[in-house]
mmCIF file of C-alpha atoms in Angstrom:
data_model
loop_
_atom_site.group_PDB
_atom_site.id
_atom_site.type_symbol
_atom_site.label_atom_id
_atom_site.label_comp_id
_atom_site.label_asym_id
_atom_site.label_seq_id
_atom_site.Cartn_x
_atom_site.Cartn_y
_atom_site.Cartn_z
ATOM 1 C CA UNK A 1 23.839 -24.341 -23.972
ATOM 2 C CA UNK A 2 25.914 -21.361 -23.491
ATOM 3 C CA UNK A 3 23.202 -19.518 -21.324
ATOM 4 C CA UNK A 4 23.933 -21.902 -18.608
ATOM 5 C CA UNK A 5 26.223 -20.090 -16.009
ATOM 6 C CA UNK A 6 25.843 -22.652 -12.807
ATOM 7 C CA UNK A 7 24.652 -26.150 -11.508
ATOM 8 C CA UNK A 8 24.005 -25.035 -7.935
ATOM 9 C CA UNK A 9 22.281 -22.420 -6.275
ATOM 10 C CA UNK A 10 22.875 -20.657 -3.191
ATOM 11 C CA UNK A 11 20.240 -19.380 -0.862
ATOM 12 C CA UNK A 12 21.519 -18.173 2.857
ATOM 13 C CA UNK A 13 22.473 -21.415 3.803
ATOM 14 C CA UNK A 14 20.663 -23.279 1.729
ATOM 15 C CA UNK A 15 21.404 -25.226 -1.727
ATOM 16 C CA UNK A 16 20.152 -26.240 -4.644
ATOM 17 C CA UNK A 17 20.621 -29.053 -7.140
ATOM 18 C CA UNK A 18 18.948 -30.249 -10.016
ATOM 19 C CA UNK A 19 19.216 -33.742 -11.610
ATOM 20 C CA UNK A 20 16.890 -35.626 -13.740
ATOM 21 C CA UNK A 21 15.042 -36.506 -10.991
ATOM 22 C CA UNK A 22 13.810 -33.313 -9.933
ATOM 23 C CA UNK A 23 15.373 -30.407 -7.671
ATOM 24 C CA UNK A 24 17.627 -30.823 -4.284
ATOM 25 C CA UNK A 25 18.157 -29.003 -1.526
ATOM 26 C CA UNK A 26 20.104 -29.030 1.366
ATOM 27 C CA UNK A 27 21.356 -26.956 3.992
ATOM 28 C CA UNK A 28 24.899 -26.239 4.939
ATOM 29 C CA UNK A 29 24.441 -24.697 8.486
ATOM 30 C CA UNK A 30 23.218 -26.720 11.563
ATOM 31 C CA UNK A 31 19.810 -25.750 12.858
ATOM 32 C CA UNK A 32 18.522 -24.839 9.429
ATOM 33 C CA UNK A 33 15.720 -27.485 7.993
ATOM 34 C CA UNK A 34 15.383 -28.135 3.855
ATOM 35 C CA UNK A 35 11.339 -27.150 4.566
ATOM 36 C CA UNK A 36 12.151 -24.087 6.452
ATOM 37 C CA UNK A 37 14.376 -22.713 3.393
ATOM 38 C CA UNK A 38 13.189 -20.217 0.149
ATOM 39 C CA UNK A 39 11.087 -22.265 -2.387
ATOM 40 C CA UNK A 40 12.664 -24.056 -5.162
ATOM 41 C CA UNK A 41 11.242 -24.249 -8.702
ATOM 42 C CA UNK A 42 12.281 -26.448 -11.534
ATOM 43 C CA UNK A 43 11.270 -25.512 -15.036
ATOM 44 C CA UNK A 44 11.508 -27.226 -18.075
ATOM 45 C CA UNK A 45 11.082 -26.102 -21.726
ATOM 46 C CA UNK A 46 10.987 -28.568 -24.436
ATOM 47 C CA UNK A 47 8.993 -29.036 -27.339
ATOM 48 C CA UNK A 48 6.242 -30.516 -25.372
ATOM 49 C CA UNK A 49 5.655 -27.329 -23.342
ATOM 50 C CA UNK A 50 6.117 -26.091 -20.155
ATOM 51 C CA UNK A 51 6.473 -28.355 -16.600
ATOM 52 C CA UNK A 52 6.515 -26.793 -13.645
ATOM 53 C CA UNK A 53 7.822 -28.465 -10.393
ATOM 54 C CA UNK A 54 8.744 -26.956 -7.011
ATOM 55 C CA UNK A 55 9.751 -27.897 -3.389
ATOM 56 C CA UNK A 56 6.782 -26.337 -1.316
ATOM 57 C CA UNK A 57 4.004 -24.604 -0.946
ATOM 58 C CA UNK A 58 3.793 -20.777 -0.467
ATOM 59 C CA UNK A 59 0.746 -18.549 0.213
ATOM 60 C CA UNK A 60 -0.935 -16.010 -1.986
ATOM 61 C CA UNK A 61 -0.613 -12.318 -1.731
ATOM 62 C CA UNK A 62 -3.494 -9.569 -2.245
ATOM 63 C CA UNK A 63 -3.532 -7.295 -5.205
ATOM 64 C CA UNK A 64 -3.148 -3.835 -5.002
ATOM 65 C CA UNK A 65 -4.809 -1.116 -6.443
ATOM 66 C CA UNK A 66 -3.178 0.653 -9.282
ATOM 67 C CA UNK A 67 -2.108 4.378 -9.417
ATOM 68 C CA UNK A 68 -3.566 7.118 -11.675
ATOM 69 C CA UNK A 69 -1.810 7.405 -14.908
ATOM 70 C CA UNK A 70 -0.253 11.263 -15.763
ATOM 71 C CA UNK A 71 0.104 13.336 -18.181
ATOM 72 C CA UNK A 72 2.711 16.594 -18.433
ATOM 73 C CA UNK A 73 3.706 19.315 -20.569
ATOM 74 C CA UNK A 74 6.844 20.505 -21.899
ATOM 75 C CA UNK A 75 7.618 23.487 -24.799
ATOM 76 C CA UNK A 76 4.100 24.260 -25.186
ATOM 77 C CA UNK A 77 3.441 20.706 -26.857
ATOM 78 C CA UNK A 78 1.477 18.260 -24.234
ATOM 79 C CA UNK A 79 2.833 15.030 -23.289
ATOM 80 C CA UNK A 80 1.429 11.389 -22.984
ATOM 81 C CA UNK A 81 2.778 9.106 -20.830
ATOM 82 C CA UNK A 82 3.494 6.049 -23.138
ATOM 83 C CA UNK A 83 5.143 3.716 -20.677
ATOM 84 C CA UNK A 84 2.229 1.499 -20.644
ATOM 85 C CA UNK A 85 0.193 -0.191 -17.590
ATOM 86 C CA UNK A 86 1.429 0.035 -14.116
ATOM 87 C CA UNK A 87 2.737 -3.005 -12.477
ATOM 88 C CA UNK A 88 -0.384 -3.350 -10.435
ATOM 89 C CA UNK A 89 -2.188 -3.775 -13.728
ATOM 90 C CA UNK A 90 -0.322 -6.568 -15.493
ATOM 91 C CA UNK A 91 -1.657 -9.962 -14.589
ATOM 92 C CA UNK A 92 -0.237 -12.785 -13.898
ATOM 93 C CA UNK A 93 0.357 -15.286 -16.830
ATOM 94 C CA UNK A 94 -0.508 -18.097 -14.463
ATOM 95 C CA UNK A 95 2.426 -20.331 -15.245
ATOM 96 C CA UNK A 96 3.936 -21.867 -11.736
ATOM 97 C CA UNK A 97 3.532 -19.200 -9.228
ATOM 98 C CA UNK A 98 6.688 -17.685 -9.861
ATOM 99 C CA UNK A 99 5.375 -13.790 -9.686
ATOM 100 C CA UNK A 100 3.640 -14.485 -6.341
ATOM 101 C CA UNK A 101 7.038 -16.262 -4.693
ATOM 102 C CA UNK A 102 9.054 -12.994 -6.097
ATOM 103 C CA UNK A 103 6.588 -10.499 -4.789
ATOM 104 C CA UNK A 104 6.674 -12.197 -1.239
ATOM 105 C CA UNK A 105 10.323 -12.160 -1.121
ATOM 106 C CA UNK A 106 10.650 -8.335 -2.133
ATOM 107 C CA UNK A 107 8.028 -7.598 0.983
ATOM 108 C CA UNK A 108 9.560 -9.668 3.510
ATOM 109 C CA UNK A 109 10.459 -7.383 6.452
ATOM 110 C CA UNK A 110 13.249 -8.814 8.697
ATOM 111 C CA UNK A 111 13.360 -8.357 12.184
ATOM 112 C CA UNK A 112 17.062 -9.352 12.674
ATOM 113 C CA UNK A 113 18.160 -6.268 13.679
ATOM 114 C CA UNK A 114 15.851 -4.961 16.198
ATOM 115 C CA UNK A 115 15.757 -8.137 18.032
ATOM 116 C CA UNK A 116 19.792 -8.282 17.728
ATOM 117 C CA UNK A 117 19.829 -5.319 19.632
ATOM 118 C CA UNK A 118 17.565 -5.791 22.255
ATOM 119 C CA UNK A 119 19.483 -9.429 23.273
ATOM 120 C CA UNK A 120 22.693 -7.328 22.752
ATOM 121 C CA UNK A 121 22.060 -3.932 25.016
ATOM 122 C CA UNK A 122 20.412 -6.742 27.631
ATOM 123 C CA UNK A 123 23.098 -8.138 27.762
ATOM 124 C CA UNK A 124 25.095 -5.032 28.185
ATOM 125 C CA UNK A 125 23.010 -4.041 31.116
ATOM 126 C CA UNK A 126 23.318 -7.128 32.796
ATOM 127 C CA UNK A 127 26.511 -7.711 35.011
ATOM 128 C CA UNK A 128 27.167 -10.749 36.222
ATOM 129 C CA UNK A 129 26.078 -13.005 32.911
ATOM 130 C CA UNK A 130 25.304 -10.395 30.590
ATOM 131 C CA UNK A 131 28.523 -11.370 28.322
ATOM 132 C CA UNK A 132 26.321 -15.226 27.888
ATOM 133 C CA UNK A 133 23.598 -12.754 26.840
ATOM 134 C CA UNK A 134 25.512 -10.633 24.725
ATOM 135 C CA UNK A 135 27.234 -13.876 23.286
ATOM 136 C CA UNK A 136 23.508 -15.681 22.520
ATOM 137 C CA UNK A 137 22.710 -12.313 20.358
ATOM 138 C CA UNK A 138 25.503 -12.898 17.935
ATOM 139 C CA UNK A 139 24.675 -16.424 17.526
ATOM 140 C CA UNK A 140 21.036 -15.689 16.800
ATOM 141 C CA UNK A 141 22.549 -12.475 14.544
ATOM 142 C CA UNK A 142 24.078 -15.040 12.162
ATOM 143 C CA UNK A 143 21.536 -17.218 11.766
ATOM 144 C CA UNK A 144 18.467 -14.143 11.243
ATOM 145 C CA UNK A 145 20.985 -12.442 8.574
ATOM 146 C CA UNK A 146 20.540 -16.490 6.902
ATOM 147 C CA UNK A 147 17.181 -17.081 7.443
ATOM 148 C CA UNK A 148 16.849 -13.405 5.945
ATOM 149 C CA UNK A 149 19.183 -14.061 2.680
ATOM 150 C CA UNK A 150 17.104 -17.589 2.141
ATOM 151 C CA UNK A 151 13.471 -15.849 2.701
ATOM 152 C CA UNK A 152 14.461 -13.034 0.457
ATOM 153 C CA UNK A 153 15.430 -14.803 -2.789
ATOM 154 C CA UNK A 154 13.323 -17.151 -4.946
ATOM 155 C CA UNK A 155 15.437 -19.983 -6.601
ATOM 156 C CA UNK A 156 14.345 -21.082 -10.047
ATOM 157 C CA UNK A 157 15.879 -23.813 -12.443
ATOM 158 C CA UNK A 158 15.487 -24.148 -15.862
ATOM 159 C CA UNK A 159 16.075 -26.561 -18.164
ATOM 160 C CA UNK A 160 15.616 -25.859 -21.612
ATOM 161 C CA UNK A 161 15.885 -28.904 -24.486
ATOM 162 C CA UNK A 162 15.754 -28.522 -28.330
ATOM 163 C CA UNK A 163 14.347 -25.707 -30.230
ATOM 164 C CA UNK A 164 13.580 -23.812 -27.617
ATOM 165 C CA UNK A 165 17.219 -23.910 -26.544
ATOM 166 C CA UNK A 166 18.365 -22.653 -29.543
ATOM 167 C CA UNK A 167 15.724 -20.075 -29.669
ATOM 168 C CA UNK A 168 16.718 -18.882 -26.153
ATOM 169 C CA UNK A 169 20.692 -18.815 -27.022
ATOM 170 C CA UNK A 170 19.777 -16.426 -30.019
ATOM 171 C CA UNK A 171 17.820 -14.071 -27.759
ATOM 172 C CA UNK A 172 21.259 -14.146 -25.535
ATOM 173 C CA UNK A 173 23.671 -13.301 -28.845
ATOM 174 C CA UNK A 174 20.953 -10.396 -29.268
ATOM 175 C CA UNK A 175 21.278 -9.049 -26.145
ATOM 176 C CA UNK A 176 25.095 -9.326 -26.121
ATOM 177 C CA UNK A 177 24.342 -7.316 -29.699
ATOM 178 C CA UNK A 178 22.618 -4.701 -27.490
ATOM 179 C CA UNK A 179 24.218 -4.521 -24.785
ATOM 180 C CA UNK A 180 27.175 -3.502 -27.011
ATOM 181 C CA UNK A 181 25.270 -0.189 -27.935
ATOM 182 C CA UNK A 182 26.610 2.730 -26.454
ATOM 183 C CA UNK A 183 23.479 4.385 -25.978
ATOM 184 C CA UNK A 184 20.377 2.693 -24.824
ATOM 185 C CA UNK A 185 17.277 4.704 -23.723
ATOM 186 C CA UNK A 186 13.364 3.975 -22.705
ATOM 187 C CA UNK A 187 11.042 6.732 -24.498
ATOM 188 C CA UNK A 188 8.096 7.347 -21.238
ATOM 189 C CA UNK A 189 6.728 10.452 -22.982
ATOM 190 C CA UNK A 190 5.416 11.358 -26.446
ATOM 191 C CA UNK A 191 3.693 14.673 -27.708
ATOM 192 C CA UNK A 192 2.494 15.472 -31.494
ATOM 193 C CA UNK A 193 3.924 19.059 -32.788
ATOM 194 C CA UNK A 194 0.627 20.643 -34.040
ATOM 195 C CA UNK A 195 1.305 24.072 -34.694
ATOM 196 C CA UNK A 196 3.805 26.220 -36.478
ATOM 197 C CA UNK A 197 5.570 27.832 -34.022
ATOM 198 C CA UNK A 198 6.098 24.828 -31.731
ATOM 199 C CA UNK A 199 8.045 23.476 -35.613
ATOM 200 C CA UNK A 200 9.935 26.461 -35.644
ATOM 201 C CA UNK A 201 10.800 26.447 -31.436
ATOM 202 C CA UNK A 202 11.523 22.700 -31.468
ATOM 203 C CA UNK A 203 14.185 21.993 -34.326
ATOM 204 C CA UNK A 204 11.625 21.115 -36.775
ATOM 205 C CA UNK A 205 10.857 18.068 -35.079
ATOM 206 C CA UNK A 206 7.223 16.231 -35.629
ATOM 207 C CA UNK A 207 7.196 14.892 -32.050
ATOM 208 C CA UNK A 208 8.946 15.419 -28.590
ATOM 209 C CA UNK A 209 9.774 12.746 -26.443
ATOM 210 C CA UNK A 210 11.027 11.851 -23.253
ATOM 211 C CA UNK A 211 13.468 9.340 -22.187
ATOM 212 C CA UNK A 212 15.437 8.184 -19.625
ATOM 213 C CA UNK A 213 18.712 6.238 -19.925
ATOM 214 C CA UNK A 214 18.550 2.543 -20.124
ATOM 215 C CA UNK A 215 20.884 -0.330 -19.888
ATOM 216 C CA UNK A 216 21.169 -3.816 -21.190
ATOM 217 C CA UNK A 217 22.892 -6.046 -19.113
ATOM 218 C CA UNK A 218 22.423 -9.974 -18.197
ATOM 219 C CA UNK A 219 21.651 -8.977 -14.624
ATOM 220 C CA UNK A 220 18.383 -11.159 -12.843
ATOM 221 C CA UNK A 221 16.260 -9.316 -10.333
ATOM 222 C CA UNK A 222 17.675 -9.439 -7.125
ATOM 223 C CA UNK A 223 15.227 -11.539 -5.321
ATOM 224 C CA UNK A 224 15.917 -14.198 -8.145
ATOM 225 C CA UNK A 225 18.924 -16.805 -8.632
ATOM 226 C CA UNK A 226 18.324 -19.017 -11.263
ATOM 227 C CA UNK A 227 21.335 -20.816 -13.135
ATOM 228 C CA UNK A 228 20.847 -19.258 -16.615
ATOM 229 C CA UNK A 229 22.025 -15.789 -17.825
ATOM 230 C CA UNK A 230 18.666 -13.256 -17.789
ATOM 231 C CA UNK A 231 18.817 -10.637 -20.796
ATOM 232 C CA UNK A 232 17.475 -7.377 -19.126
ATOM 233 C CA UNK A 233 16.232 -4.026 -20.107
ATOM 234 C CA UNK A 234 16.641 -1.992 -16.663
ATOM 235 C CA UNK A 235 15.045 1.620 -17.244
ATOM 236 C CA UNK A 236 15.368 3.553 -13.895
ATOM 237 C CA UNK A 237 13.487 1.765 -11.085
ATOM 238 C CA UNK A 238 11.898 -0.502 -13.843
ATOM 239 C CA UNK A 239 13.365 -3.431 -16.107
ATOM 240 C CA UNK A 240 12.318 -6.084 -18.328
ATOM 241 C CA UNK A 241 13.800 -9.737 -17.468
ATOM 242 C CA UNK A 242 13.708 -12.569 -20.529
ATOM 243 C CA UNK A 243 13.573 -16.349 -19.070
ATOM 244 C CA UNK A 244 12.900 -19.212 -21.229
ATOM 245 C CA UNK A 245 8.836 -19.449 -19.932
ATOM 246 C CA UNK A 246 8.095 -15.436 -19.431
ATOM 247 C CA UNK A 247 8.801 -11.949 -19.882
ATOM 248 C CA UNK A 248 9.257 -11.117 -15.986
ATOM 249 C CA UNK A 249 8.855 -7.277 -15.552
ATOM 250 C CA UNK A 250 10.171 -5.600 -12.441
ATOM 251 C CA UNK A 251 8.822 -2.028 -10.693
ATOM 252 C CA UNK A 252 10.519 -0.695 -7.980
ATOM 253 C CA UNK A 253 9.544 -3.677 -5.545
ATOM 254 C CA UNK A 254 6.868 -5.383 -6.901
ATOM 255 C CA UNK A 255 6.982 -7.998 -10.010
ATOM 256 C CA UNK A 256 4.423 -9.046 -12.900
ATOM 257 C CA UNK A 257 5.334 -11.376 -16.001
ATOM 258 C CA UNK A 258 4.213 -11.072 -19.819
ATOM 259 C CA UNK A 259 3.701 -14.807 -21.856
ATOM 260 C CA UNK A 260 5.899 -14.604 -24.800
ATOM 261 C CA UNK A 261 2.425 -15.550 -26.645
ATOM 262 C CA UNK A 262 1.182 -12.166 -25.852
ATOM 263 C CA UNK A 263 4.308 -10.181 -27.006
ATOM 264 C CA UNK A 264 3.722 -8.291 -29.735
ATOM 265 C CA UNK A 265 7.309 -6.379 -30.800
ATOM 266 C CA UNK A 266 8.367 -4.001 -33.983
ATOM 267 C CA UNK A 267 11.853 -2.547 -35.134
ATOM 268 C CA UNK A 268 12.379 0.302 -37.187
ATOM 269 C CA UNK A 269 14.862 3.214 -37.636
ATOM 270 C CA UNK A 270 13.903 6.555 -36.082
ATOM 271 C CA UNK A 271 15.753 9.762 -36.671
ATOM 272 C CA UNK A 272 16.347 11.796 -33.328
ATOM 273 C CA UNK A 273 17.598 15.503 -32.948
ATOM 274 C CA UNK A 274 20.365 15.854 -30.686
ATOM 275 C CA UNK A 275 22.662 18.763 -29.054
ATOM 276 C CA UNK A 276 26.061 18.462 -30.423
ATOM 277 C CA UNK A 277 28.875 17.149 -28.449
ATOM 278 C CA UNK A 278 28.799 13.663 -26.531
ATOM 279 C CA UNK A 279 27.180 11.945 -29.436
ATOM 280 C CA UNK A 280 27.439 8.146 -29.585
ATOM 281 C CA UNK A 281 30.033 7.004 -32.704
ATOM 282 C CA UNK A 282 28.138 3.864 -33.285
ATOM 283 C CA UNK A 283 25.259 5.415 -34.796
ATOM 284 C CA UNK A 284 24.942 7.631 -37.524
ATOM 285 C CA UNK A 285 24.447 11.452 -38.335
ATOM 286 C CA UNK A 286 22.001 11.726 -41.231
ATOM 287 C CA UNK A 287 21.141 15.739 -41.126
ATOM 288 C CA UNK A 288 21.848 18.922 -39.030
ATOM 289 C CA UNK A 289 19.249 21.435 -37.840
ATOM 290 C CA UNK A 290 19.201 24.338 -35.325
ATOM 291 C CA UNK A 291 17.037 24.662 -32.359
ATOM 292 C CA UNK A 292 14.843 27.513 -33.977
ATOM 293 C CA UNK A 293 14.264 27.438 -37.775
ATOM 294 C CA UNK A 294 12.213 28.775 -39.997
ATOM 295 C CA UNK A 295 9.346 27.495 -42.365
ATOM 296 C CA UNK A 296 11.927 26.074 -45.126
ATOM 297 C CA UNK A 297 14.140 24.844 -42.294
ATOM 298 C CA UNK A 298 16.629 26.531 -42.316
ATOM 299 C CA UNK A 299 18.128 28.539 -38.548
ATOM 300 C CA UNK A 300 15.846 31.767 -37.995
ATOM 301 C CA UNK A 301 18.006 34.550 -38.084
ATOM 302 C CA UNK A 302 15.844 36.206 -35.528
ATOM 303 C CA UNK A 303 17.744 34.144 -33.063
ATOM 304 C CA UNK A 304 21.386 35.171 -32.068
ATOM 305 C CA UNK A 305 22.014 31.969 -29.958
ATOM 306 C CA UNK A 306 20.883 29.682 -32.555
ATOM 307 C CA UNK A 307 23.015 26.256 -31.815
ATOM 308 C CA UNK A 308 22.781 24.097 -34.294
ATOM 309 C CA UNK A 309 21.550 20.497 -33.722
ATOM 310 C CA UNK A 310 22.323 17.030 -34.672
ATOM 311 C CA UNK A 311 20.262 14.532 -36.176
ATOM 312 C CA UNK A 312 21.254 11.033 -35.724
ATOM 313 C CA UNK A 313 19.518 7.958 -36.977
ATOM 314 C CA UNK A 314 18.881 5.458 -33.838
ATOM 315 C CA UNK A 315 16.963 1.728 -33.662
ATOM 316 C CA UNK A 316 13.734 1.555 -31.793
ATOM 317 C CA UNK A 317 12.159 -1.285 -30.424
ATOM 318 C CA UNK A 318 8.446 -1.115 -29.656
ATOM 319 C CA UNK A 319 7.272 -3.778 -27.146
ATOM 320 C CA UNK A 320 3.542 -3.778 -26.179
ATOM 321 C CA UNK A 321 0.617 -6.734 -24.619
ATOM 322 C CA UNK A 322 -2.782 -6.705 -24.782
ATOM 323 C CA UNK A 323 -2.361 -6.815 -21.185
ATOM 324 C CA UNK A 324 -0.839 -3.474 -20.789
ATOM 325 C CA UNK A 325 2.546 -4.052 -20.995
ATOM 326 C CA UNK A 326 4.518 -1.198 -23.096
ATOM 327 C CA UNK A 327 7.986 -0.282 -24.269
ATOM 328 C CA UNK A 328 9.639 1.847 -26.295
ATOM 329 C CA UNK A 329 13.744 1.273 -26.093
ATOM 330 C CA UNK A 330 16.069 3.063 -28.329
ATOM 331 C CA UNK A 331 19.493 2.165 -29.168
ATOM 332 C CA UNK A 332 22.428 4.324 -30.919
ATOM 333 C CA UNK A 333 22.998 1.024 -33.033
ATOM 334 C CA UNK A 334 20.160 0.035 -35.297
ATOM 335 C CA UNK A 335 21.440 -3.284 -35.557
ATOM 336 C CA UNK A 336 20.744 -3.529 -32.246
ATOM 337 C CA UNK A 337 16.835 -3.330 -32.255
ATOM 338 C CA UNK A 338 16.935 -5.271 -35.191
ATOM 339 C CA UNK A 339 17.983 -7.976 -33.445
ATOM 340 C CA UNK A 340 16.543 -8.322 -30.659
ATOM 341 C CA UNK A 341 13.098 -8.039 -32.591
ATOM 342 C CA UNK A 342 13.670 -10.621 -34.687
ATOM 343 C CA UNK A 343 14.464 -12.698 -31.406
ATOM 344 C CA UNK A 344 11.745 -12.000 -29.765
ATOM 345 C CA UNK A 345 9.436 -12.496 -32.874
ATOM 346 C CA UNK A 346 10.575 -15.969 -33.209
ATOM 347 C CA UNK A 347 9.892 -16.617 -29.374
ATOM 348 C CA UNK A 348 8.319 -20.293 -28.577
ATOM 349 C CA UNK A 349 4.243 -19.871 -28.040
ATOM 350 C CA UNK A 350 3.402 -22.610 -25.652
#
């Protein structure tokens, strides 16, 4: 069980346990009330499937329409947006309410600070008592910045028995494997070559891409504390979080989730033309090229700045749903992809 990292979880002043018998929680300041605290979930993964249990109820929230999808151009050669459906489109797997709790906790807008200040400068402008006014504010300061921290973090327990434990520790060696990489990126646009002179102007490649860095890390969302480590794929204001029931994917401020049972992932090697200088040491140079060449390959003499080019064999990692969901993450270590494919392939189906 060496995904575990805690027994208790904090939330503002609240905190949680959980036994056998279900989940605690308690809170640590006066004034503050167990039902008036964040929701707790408790979720266990055995061999008998999923169980979902939880402290309170929590409305719904309204879904929102999705954006329009793009498309750019760069070198001549047009590019396709292959990052997949928008956050608005992924549904909901269903499982617990989970995605619902996390989206109303990343739209919660605190008023702590407006009404802090209003007390306070009353206070101010008072003479005589204004100080007990004043006084009163930063009382009711600390416990809004509380209430605030509890309201904007969902807390979620797992507990994971048997296969599914071991399953879930191997995903967690893969993504130490990754995280190792000293290169990770997330391809978000593709274009096919399809004439000569884009060849010749473009290295010789068959396809341009995109990509922006990406890192692997064992970080959960920030509206989440749970007491297991989280393997995540964070791409700029996106990122991919692994628990034990779900695939929880993250944009900007608003959350979806992917059943593993839906995940369909690939591995392969990729070759990838790069500028010299900066190149990662964990992966490997297979060729060299130039940024202009001619029909057999070879640098275009035409060209007087001619640099030439590197061409490095990476790992890619293709992650897609029938749902929308799509990934492409590349990583200077091919053993990298590798293993988190084969993972993620042998991922529990409940």
């Amino acid at each position: 069980m060496g995904f575990y990292v805690r027994k208790t979880l904090r939330s503002g002043p609240f905190r949680f346990t959980a036994s056998t018998s279900g989940l605690g929680v308690s809170a640590g300041v006066p004034g503050f009330r167990a039902g008036t605290g964040p929701r707790g979930n408790y979720v266990s993964v055995s061999a008998g499937g999923l169980n979902y249990r939880t402290t309170r109820a929590q409305s719904r929230r309204p879904t929102r329409a999705s954006p329009p999808t793009r498309t750019s151009s760069q070198h001549d050669v047009e590019m396709e947006d292959v990052t997949g459906a928008t956050i608005h489109e992924l549904v909901a797997t269903g499982r617990g309410d989970i995605v619902e709790q996390l989206n109303d906790a990343a739209a919660y807008r605190s008023w702590t600070w407006p009404i802090f200040g209003v007390l306070f400068l009353a206070g101010l402008a008072i003479a005589s008592w204004g100080w007990l006014l004043s006084g009163a504010a930063l009382v009711a300061l600390v416990y809004l910045v509380l209430r605030d921290q509890a309201k904007r973090r969902v807390i979620v327990f797992y507990d994971v028995e048997g296969a599914d434990e071991r399953w879930f520790d191997s995903l967690v060696d893969s993504t130490t494997v990754a995280a190792a990489s000293q290169k990770v990126w997330r391809i978000v646009e593709s274009g096919q070559v399809v004439t000569t002179r884009q060849h010749k102007t473009n290295a010789g490649a068959g396809n341009l891409v995109s990509r922006v860095s990406a890192t692997v890390t064992f970080d959960a969302p920030r509206h989440l504390a749970t007491n297991i480590a989280v393997p995540t794929i964070t791409a700029g204001h996106t990122s991919l979080h692994f628990l034990p029931d779900r695939i929880l994917v993250k944009e900007g401020r608003q959350y979806a989730d992917v059943a593993y049972g839906d995940l369909v992932s690939g591995a392969r090697s990729t070759q990838f033309i790069e500028a010299l200088g900066g190149l990662p040491t964990d992966a490997q140079q297979v060729d060299r090229t130039w940024q202009y060449v001619n029909v057999k390959g070879g640098p275009d003499r035409r060209y007087s700045n001619n640099p030439e080019r590197a061409v490095m064999l990476y790992g890619q990692l293709e992650m897609s749903s029938p749902g929308g969901l799509y990934w492409k993450v590349q990583t200077s270590a091919v053993s990298a992809t590798n293993r988190l494919h084969e993972s993620l392939r042998a991922a529990p189906r409940h």
